[in-house]
Coordinates of C-alpha atoms in Angstrom, one line a residue:
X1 CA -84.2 -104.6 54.7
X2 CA -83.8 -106.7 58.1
X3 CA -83.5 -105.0 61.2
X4 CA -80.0 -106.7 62.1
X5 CA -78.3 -103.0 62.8
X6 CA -77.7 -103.4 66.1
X7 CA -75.5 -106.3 65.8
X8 CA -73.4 -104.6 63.5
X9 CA -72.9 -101.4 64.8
X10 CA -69.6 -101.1 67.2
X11 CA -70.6 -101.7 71.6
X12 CA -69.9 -98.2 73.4
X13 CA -68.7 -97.6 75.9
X14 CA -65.5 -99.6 74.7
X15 CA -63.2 -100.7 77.2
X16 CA -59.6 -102.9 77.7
X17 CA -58.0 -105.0 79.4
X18 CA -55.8 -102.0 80.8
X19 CA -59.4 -100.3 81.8
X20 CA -60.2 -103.5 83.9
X21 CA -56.5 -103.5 85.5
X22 CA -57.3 -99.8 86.8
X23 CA -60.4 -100.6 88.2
X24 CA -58.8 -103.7 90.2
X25 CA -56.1 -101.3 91.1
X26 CA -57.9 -98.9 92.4
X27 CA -60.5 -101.6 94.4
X28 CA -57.8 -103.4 96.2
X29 CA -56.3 -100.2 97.0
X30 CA -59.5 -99.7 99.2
X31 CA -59.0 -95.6 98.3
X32 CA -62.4 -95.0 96.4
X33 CA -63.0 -91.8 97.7
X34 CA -61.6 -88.6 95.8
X35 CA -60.2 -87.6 99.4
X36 CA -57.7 -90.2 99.7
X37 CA -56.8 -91.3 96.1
X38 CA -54.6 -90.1 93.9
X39 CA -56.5 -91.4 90.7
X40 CA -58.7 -88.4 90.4
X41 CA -55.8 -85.9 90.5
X42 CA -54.3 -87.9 87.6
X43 CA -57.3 -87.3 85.7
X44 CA -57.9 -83.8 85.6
X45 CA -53.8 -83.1 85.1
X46 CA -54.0 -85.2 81.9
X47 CA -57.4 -83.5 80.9
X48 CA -56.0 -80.0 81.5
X49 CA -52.8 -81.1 79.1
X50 CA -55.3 -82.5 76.7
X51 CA -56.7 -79.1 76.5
X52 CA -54.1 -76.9 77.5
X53 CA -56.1 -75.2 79.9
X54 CA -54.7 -74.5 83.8
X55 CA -57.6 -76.1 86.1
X56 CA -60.0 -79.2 86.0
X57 CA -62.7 -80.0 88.2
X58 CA -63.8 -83.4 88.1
X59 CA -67.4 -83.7 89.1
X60 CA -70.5 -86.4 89.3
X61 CA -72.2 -85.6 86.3
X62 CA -72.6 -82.5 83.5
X63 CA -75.3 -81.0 85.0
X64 CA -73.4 -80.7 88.3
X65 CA -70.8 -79.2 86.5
X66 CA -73.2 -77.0 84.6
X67 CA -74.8 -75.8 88.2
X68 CA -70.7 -75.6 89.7
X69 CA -69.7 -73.0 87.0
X70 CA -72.9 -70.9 87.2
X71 CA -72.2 -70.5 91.1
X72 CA -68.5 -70.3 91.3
X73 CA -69.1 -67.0 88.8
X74 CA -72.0 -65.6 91.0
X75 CA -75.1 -66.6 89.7
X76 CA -78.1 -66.5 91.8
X77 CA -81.5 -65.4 92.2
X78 CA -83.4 -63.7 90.1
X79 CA -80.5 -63.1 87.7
X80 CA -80.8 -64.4 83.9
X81 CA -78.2 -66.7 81.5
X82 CA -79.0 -66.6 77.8
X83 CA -78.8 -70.1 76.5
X84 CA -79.4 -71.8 73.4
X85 CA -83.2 -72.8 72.7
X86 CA -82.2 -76.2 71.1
X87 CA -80.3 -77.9 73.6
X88 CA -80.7 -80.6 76.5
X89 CA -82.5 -79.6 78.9
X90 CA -79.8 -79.3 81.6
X91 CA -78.1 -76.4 79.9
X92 CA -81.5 -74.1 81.3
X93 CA -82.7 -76.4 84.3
X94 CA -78.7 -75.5 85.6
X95 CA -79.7 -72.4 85.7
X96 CA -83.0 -72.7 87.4
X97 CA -81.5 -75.0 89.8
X98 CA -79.7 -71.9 90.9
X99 CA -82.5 -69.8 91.0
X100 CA -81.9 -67.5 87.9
X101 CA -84.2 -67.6 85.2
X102 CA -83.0 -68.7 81.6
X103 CA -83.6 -66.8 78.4
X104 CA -83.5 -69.0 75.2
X105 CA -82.1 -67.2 72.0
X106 CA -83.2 -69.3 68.7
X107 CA -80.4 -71.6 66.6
X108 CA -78.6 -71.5 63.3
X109 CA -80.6 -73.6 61.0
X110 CA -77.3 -74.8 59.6
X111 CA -75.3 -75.8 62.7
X112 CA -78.2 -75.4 65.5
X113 CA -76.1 -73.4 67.8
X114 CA -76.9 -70.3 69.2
X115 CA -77.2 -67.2 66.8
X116 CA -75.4 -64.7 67.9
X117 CA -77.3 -61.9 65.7
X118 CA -80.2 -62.4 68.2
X119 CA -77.8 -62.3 71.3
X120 CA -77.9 -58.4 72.4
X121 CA -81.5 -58.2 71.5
X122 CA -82.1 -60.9 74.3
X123 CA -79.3 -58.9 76.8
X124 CA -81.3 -57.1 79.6
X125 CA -80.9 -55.7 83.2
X126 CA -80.9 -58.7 84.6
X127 CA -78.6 -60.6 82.2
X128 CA -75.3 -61.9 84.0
X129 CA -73.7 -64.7 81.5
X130 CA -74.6 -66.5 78.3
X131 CA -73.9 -70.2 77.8
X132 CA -73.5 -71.1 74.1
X133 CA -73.7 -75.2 73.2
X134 CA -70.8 -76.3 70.7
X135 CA -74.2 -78.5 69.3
X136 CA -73.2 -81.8 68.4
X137 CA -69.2 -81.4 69.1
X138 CA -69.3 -78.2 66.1
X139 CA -68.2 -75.0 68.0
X140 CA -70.5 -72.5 68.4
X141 CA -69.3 -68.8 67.4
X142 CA -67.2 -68.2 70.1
X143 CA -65.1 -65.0 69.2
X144 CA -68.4 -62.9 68.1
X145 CA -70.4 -64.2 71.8
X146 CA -66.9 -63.0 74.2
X147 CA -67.1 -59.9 72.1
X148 CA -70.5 -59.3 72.9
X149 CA -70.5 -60.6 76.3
X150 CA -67.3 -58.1 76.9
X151 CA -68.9 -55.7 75.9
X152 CA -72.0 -55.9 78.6
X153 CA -69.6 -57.2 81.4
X154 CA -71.2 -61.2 80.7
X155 CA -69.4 -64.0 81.9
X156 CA -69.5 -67.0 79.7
X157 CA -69.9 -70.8 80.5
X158 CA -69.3 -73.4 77.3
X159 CA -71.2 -76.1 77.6
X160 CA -68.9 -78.4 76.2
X161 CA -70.7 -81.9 76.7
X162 CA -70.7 -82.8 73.0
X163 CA -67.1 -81.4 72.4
X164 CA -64.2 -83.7 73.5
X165 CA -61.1 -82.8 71.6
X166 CA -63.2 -80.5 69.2
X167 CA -61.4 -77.4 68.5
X168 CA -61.7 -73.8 66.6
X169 CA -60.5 -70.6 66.4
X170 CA -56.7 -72.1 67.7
X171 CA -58.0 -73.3 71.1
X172 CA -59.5 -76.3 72.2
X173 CA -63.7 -75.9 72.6
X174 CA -63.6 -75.3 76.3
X175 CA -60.7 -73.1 76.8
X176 CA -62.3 -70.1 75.2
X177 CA -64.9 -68.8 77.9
X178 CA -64.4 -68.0 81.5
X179 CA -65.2 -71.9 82.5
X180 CA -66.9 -75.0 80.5
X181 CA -68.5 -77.7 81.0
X182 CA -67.8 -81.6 79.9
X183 CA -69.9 -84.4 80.0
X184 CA -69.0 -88.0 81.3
X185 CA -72.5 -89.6 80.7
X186 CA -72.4 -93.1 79.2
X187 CA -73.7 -91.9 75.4
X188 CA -70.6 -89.2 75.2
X189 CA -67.6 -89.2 73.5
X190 CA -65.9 -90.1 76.8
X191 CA -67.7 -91.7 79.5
X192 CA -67.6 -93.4 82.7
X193 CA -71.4 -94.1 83.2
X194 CA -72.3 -90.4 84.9
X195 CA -69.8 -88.4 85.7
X196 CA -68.7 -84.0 84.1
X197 CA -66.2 -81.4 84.9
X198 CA -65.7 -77.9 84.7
X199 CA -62.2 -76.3 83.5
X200 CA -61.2 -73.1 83.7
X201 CA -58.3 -70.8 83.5
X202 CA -59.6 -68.9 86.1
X203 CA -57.7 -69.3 89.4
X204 CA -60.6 -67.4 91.0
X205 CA -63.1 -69.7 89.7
X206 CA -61.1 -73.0 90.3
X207 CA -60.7 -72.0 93.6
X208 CA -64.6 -71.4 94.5
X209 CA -65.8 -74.3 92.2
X210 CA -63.2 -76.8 95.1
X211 CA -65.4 -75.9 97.8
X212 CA -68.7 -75.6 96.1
X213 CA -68.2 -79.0 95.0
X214 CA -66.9 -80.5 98.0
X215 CA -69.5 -79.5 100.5
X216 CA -68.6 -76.5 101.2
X217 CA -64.6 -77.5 102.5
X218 CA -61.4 -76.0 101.4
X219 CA -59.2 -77.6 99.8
X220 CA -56.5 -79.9 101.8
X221 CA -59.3 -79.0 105.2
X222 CA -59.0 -81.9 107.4
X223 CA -60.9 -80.2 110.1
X224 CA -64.9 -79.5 109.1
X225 CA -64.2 -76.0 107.9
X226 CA -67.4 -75.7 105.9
X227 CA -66.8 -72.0 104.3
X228 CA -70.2 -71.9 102.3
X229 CA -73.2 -73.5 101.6
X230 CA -72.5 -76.3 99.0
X231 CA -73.1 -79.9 98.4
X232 CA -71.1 -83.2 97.2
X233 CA -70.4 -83.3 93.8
X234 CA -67.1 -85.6 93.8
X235 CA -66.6 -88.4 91.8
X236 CA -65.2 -91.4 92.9
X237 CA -61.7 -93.1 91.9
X238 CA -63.2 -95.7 90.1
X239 CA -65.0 -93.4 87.5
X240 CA -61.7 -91.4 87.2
X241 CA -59.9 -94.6 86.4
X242 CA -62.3 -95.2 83.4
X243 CA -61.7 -91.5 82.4
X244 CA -57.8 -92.0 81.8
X245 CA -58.3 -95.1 79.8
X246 CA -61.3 -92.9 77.8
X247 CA -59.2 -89.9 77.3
X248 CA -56.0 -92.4 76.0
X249 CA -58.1 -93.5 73.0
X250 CA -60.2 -90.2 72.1
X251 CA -57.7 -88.9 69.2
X252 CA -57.9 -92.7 67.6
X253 CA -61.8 -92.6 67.7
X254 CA -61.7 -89.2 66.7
X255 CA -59.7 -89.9 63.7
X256 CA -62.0 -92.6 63.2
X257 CA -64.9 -90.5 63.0
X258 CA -63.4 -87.8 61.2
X259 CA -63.0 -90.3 58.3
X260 CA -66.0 -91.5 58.5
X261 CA -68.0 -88.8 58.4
X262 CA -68.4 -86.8 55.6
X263 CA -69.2 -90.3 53.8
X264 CA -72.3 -91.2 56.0
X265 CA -73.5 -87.6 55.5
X266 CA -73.3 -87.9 51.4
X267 CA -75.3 -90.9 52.2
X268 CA -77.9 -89.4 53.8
X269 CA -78.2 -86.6 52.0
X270 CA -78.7 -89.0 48.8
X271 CA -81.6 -90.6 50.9
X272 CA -83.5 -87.1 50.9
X273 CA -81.9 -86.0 54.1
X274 CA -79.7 -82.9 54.7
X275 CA -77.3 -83.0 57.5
X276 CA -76.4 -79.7 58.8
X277 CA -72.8 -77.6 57.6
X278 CA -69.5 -77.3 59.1
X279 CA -68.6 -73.5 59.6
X280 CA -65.1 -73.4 58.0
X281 CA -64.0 -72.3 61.5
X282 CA -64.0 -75.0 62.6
X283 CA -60.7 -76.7 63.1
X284 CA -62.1 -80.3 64.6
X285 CA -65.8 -81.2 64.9
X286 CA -66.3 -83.3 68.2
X287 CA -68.9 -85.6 66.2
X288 CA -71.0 -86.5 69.1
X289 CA -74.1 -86.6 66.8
X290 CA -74.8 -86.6 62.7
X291 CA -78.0 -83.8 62.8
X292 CA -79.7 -83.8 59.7
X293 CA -82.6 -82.3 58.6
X294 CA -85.8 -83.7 56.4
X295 CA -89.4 -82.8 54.9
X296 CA -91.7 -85.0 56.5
X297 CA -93.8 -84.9 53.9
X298 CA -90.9 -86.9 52.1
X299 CA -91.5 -89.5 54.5
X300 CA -95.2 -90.0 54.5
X301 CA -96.2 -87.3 57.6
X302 CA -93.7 -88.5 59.9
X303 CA -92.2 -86.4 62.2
X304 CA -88.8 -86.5 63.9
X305 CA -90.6 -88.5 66.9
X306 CA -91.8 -91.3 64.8
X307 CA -89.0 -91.6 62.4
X308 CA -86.6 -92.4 64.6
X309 CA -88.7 -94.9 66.7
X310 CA -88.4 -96.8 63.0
X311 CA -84.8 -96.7 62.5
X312 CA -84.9 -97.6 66.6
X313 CA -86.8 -100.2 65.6
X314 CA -84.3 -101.7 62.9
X315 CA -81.7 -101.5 65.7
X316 CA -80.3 -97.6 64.1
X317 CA -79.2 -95.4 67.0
X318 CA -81.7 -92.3 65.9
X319 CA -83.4 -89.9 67.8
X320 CA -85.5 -86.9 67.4
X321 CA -83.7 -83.3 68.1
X322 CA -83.9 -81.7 71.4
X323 CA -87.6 -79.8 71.5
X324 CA -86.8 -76.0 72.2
X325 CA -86.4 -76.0 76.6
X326 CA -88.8 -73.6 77.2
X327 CA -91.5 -75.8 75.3
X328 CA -91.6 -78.2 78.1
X329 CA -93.2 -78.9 81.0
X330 CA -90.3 -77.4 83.0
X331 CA -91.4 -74.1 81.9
X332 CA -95.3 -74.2 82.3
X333 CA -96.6 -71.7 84.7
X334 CA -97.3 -73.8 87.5
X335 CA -93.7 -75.0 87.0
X336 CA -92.1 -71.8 87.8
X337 CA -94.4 -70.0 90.2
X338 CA -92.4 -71.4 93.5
X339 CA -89.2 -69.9 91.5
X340 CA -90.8 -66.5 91.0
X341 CA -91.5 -65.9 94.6
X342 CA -88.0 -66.0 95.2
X343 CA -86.4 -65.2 91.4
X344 CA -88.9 -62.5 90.4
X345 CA -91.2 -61.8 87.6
X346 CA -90.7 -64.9 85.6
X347 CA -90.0 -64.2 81.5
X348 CA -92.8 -64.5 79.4
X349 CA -91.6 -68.1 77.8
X350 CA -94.3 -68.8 75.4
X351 CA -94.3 -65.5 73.7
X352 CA -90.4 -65.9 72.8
X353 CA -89.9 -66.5 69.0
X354 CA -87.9 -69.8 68.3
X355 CA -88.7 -70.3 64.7
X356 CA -85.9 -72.9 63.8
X357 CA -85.9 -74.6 67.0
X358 CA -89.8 -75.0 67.2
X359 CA -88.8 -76.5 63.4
X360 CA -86.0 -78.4 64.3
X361 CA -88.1 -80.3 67.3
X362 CA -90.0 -81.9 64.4
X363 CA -87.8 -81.8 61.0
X364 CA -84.3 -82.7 62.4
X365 CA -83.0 -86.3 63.6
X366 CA -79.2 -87.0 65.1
X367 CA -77.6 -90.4 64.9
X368 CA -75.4 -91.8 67.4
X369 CA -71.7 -91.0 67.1
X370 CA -71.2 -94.4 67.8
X371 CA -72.5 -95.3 63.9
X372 CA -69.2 -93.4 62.8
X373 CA -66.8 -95.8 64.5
X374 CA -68.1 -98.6 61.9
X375 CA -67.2 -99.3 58.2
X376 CA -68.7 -97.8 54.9
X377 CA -70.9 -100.6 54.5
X378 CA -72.5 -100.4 57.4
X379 CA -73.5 -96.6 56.6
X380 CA -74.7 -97.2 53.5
X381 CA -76.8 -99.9 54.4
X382 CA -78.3 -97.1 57.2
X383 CA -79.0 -94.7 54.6
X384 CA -80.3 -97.2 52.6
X385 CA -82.9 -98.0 55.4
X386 CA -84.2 -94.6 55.8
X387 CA -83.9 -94.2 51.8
X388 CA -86.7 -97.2 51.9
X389 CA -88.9 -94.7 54.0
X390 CA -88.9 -92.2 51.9
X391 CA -92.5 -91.9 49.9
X392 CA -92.5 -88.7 49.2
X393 CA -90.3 -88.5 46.3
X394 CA -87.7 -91.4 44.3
X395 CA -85.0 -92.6 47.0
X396 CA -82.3 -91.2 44.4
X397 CA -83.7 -87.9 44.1
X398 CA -81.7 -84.9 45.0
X399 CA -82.4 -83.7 48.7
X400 CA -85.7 -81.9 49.5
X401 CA -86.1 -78.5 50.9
X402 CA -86.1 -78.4 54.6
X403 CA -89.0 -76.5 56.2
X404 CA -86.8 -73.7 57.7
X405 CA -84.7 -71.7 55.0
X406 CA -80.7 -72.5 55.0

């Protein structure tokens, strides 16, 4: 098998010619800046119609927005936001930015979002919103967490960074909370290098997020009426340019992806991996990753870590899952203790039972949605590599057992 993948597998970000026109546009207009351009407006109108949802904030980057939403619904010190325990790491350090302390709940072993049987057990006096991850672009279980969260007076915050154009339940992923987060980072299913937003239906919220993410200004304030603390989180007109030519050609990747799909996972799972279900409600999977579990004693001891660095190494976009957050060095003791002086008695992190995502850290590997935008040959030739890997039983042998229970 020669390690020729990378040549074959289609260049993201993709741009046109139409993408370089904007940007020229938009530099000989000398307007750059959010506060005199028009560009950015543009954007978030044709990302609220995209989603059907009233207000868009178009902000630097997904952790910006992550921190944005948290603040424009009142979170602060010493409160505490359940989140996933298999995520990226911004979806908790948001919230410790902010001063409020994070409380991971454990995953689906299926889907890797959030389970929502362990939800209320994780609710306490402190508890002010929950954040559920649509994990991959798959929506998490979005009518069962409002109900709970309803119920105990939680707001919600989708983080939505994996889910452009994914939908469920009749709504676009995003539009079902009290706000949500997207991602613009260069990996994601739209990008313009860095860049996120938050929408909301919330006039409320919309109208706090303006001035929490424009240093503190109303909006339309043309004389230094700086109403709160806050900082910058604009982003420019050239990024916002990119971001209408990304959002024109979403639904013809995604259509793209959606056919491509379910032939790569067959594949794998014929090479002794198994890549996680699709809960029936789900209307349209984002696809931002293929997760997929495996025994590494299938694959001579490796773990997620050092299988992918192989498939890295042929030229595969493959990478191990997210470790659980509060299994990092964010949350060691000494991490936290300048937080607890101001945040309170900090949660007892490595006592908290993650089962499936202590698992997943070392049993689960996602490839690159970018993979999906190529042909069949191409994925079978992939599943063929990590097939060749495979020592602990016949390449053609049906799927082996994961370590955590489906």
């Amino acid at each position: 098998m020669h390690a020729d993948f990378a040549s074959r597998i289609p260049a993201w970000p993709r741009f046109e010619e139409a993408d370089e026109a904007a940007l020229i546009d938009v530099l000989r207009s000398r307007r750059w800046w959010r506060g005199n351009g028009d560009v950015g407006d543009r954007f978030e109108t044709a990302f609220a119609d995209f989603l059907d949802i009233r207000h868009v904030r178009a902000v630097s980057h997904g952790t910006a927005a992550l921190e944005l939403a948290l603040a424009a619904l009142g979170i602060g010190a010493g409160d505490e936001v359940i989140v996933p325990a298999t995520t990226f790491i911004a979806t908790a350090s948001a919230v410790l930015r902010l001063g409020a302390w994070p409380i991971p709940v454990d995953v689906e072993p299926d889907t890797l979002n959030m389970d929502v049987a362990l939800i209320e057990a994780a609710i306490g006096p402190r508890t002010r919103a929950i954040v559920p991850v649509h994990m991959a672009g798959q929506a998490a279980e979005m009518l069962e967490i409002m109900a709970i969260a309803r119920r105990h007076g939680l707001s919600v915050v989708e983080d939505a960074a994996h889910a452009h154009g994914a939908r469920a339940f009749g709504q676009a992923l995003g539009t079902i909370g009290d706000a949500a987060i997207f991602s613009f980072q260069s990996g994601k299913l739209m990008t313009c290098g860095e860049g996120g937003a938050l929408v909301t239906n919330r006039a409320d919220v919309a109208a706090v997020s303006f001035a929490l993410h424009s240093c503190g200004r109303p909006k339309g304030d043309t004389d230094y009426r700086h109403v709160m603390p806050a900082t910058n989180m604009r982003l420019t007109e050239l990024q916002t340019a990119l971001l209408l030519g990304q959002l024109r050609r979403l639904p013809d990747e995604m259509a793209r992806r959606d056919l491509m799909a379910p032939f790569f996972e067959t594949r794998l799972a014929e090479a002794g991996l198994r890549p996680l279900a699709t809960r029936p409600y789900v209307e349209r999977h984002g696809r931002y990753m293929v997760l997929a579990w495996f025994d590494p004693a299938d694959f001579g001891g490796r773990d997620a870590g050092v299988l992918s660095a192989e498939l890295r190494a042929m030229g595969i976009p493959a990478f191990r899952c997210f470790p659980p957050v509060h299994r990092t060095g964010m949350f060691a003791p000494n991490a936290l203790e300048k937080l607890a002086s101001v945040a309170g008695s900090r949660p007892d992190y490595a006592s908290l039972p993650t089962p499936v995502a202590d698992a997943a850290a070392g049993s689960v590997i996602w490839f690159s949605h970018t993979l999906l935008l190529g042909d069949e040959t191409l994925l079978a030739d992939i599943a063929a590599a990590i097939a060749s890997l495979r020592t602990g039983a016949p390449a053609n042998a049906a799927p082996a057992r994961s370590a955590v229970p489906a």
